[in-house]
Every structure is written in C-alpha cells, then in structure tokens.
C-alpha atoms as a PDB file:
ATOM      1  CA  MET A   1     147.140 137.982  76.004  1.00  0.00           C
ATOM      2  CA  TYR A   2     148.535 134.956  77.775  1.00  0.00           C
ATOM      3  CA  PRO A   3     146.813 131.650  78.549  1.00  0.00           C
ATOM      4  CA  TYR A   4     147.146 132.142  82.273  1.00  0.00           C
ATOM      5  CA  ASP A   5     144.909 135.219  81.993  1.00  0.00           C
ATOM      6  CA  LEU A   6     142.039 132.910  81.038  1.00  0.00           C
ATOM      7  CA  GLN A   7     142.642 130.254  83.657  1.00  0.00           C
ATOM      8  CA  ASP A   8     141.017 130.460  87.030  1.00  0.00           C
ATOM      9  CA  VAL A   9     139.994 128.268  89.926  1.00  0.00           C
ATOM     10  CA  ALA A  10     136.262 127.797  90.413  1.00  0.00           C
ATOM     11  CA  VAL A  11     135.369 126.861  93.977  1.00  0.00           C
ATOM     12  CA  THR A  12     132.025 125.162  94.594  1.00  0.00           C
ATOM     13  CA  VAL A  13     130.669 124.301  98.029  1.00  0.00           C
ATOM     14  CA  PHE A  14     128.142 121.492  98.412  1.00  0.00           C
ATOM     15  CA  HIS A  15     126.128 121.273 101.634  1.00  0.00           C
ATOM     16  CA  ASN A  16     124.321 118.341 103.130  1.00  0.00           C
ATOM     17  CA  ASN A  17     122.598 118.227 106.509  1.00  0.00           C
ATOM     18  CA  SER A  18     125.818 117.364 108.309  1.00  0.00           C
ATOM     19  CA  THR A  19     128.492 117.463 105.610  1.00  0.00           C
ATOM     20  CA  GLN A  20     130.146 120.202 103.620  1.00  0.00           C
ATOM     21  CA  VAL A  21     132.259 119.414 100.536  1.00  0.00           C
ATOM     22  CA  VAL A  22     134.420 122.023  98.813  1.00  0.00           C
ATOM     23  CA  THR A  23     135.558 121.351  95.238  1.00  0.00           C
ATOM     24  CA  SER A  24     138.119 123.315  93.258  1.00  0.00           C
ATOM     25  CA  LEU A  25     138.139 123.121  89.467  1.00  0.00           C
ATOM     26  CA  CYS A  26     141.010 124.575  87.470  1.00  0.00           C
ATOM     27  CA  GLY A  27     140.303 125.567  83.906  1.00  0.00           C
ATOM     28  CA  GLU A  28     139.172 128.256  81.539  1.00  0.00           C
ATOM     29  CA  HIS A  29     136.424 130.176  83.254  1.00  0.00           C
ATOM     30  CA  ALA A  30     136.248 133.193  80.968  1.00  0.00           C
ATOM     31  CA  SER A  31     133.390 134.557  78.921  1.00  0.00           C
ATOM     32  CA  ASP A  32     132.789 133.292  75.390  1.00  0.00           C
ATOM     33  CA  GLY A  33     133.915 136.579  73.867  1.00  0.00           C
ATOM     34  CA  VAL A  34     137.278 136.413  75.608  1.00  0.00           C
ATOM     35  CA  LEU A  35     137.788 132.793  74.567  1.00  0.00           C
ATOM     36  CA  VAL A  36     136.973 133.615  70.915  1.00  0.00           C
ATOM     37  CA  ALA A  37     139.366 136.563  70.991  1.00  0.00           C
ATOM     38  CA  PHE A  38     142.088 134.318  72.408  1.00  0.00           C
ATOM     39  CA  ALA A  39     141.451 131.693  69.720  1.00  0.00           C
ATOM     40  CA  ILE A  40     141.761 134.346  66.986  1.00  0.00           C
ATOM     41  CA  TYR A  41     144.941 135.637  68.618  1.00  0.00           C
ATOM     42  CA  GLN A  42     146.424 132.122  68.635  1.00  0.00           C
ATOM     43  CA  LEU A  43     145.418 131.580  64.995  1.00  0.00           C
ATOM     44  CA  ALA A  44     147.138 134.784  63.943  1.00  0.00           C
ATOM     45  CA  ILE A  45     150.322 134.212  65.930  1.00  0.00           C
ATOM     46  CA  MET A  46     150.776 130.531  65.112  1.00  0.00           C
ATOM     47  CA  LEU A  47     149.421 130.284  61.547  1.00  0.00           C
ATOM     48  CA  ILE A  48     148.699 133.472  59.631  1.00  0.00           C
ATOM     49  CA  ILE A  49     151.801 135.547  60.437  1.00  0.00           C
ATOM     50  CA  PRO A  50     154.279 132.659  59.892  1.00  0.00           C
ATOM     51  CA  THR A  51     152.558 131.820  56.588  1.00  0.00           C
ATOM     52  CA  ILE A  52     152.918 135.409  55.377  1.00  0.00           C
ATOM     53  CA  VAL A  53     156.588 135.559  56.401  1.00  0.00           C
ATOM     54  CA  MET A  54     157.317 132.205  54.758  1.00  0.00           C
ATOM     55  CA  GLY A  55     155.527 133.273  51.560  1.00  0.00           C
ATOM     56  CA  PHE A  56     157.561 136.479  51.416  1.00  0.00           C
ATOM     57  CA  CYS A  57     160.822 134.555  51.912  1.00  0.00           C
ATOM     58  CA  TYR A  58     159.944 131.980  49.244  1.00  0.00           C
ATOM     59  CA  ALA A  59     158.985 134.756  46.811  1.00  0.00           C
ATOM     60  CA  PHE A  60     162.354 136.439  47.423  1.00  0.00           C
ATOM     61  CA  VAL A  61     164.249 133.175  46.816  1.00  0.00           C
ATOM     62  CA  ILE A  62     162.261 132.391  43.649  1.00  0.00           C
ATOM     63  CA  HIS A  63     162.911 135.903  42.360  1.00  0.00           C
ATOM     64  CA  ALA A  64     166.662 135.561  43.048  1.00  0.00           C
ATOM     65  CA  LEU A  65     166.753 132.198  41.253  1.00  0.00           C
ATOM     66  CA  TRP A  66     164.849 133.642  38.290  1.00  0.00           C
ATOM     67  CA  ILE A  67     167.330 136.516  37.981  1.00  0.00           C
ATOM     68  CA  SER A  68     170.247 134.078  38.268  1.00  0.00           C
ATOM     69  CA  ARG A  69     168.778 131.825  35.585  1.00  0.00           C
ATOM     70  CA  THR A  70     168.187 134.739  33.233  1.00  0.00           C
ATOM     71  CA  THR A  71     171.692 136.098  33.804  1.00  0.00           C
ATOM     72  CA  LEU A  72     173.286 132.688  33.308  1.00  0.00           C
ATOM     73  CA  ARG A  73     171.310 132.122  30.090  1.00  0.00           C
ATOM     74  CA  SER A  74     172.375 135.489  28.669  1.00  0.00           C
ATOM     75  CA  LEU A  75     176.033 134.889  29.551  1.00  0.00           C
ATOM     76  CA  THR A  76     176.131 131.404  28.019  1.00  0.00           C
ATOM     77  CA  SER A  77     174.280 132.411  24.843  1.00  0.00           C
ATOM     78  CA  LYS A  78     176.828 135.191  24.136  1.00  0.00           C
ATOM     79  CA  ALA A  79     179.766 132.870  24.699  1.00  0.00           C
ATOM     80  CA  THR A  80     178.484 130.194  22.306  1.00  0.00           C
ATOM     81  CA  GLY A  81     176.960 132.491  19.736  1.00  0.00           C
END
C-alpha cells in the first residue's frame, strides 16, 4: 500500500445566482478503515520490524561476546594455573 493510493483530489462546485466557483482540494480522502490500515502498515514497516531485526542482531552480538569472554577466561586460567 502506497501513500498515493490514499490521496485524491476532491472537487467542490459552489453556485451563486451569477457566479460559479470550483475548488480542488488535494489530500487523503479515503475511508477511516483504509486510513487505519495504512497507519498500522506504517507502524509495522517503520517501527516493529526494524526493532525485531535490531533485537536479533544485538542478541547475536551479545552471545558472541559471551562465548569469547568464556573462552578467553578458560584459556587464561589454564595458562596461569
């Protein structure tokens, strides 16, 4: 879903006895359900998915550092002991 799918031009015509005015308004002229779905889509793409990926990457790095620390401790304790 792209933002331009929600945008539209609303044309309104105002009549007077001798005058006619046409206005064009650009904006989001979609139903509330579509706008809520788009907001949820944006939340997922820009916040939730990057947070999950970043959490997975940090967990992997922390695990690698923990293994390295444990290995280094076992190697140094054998050398001094």
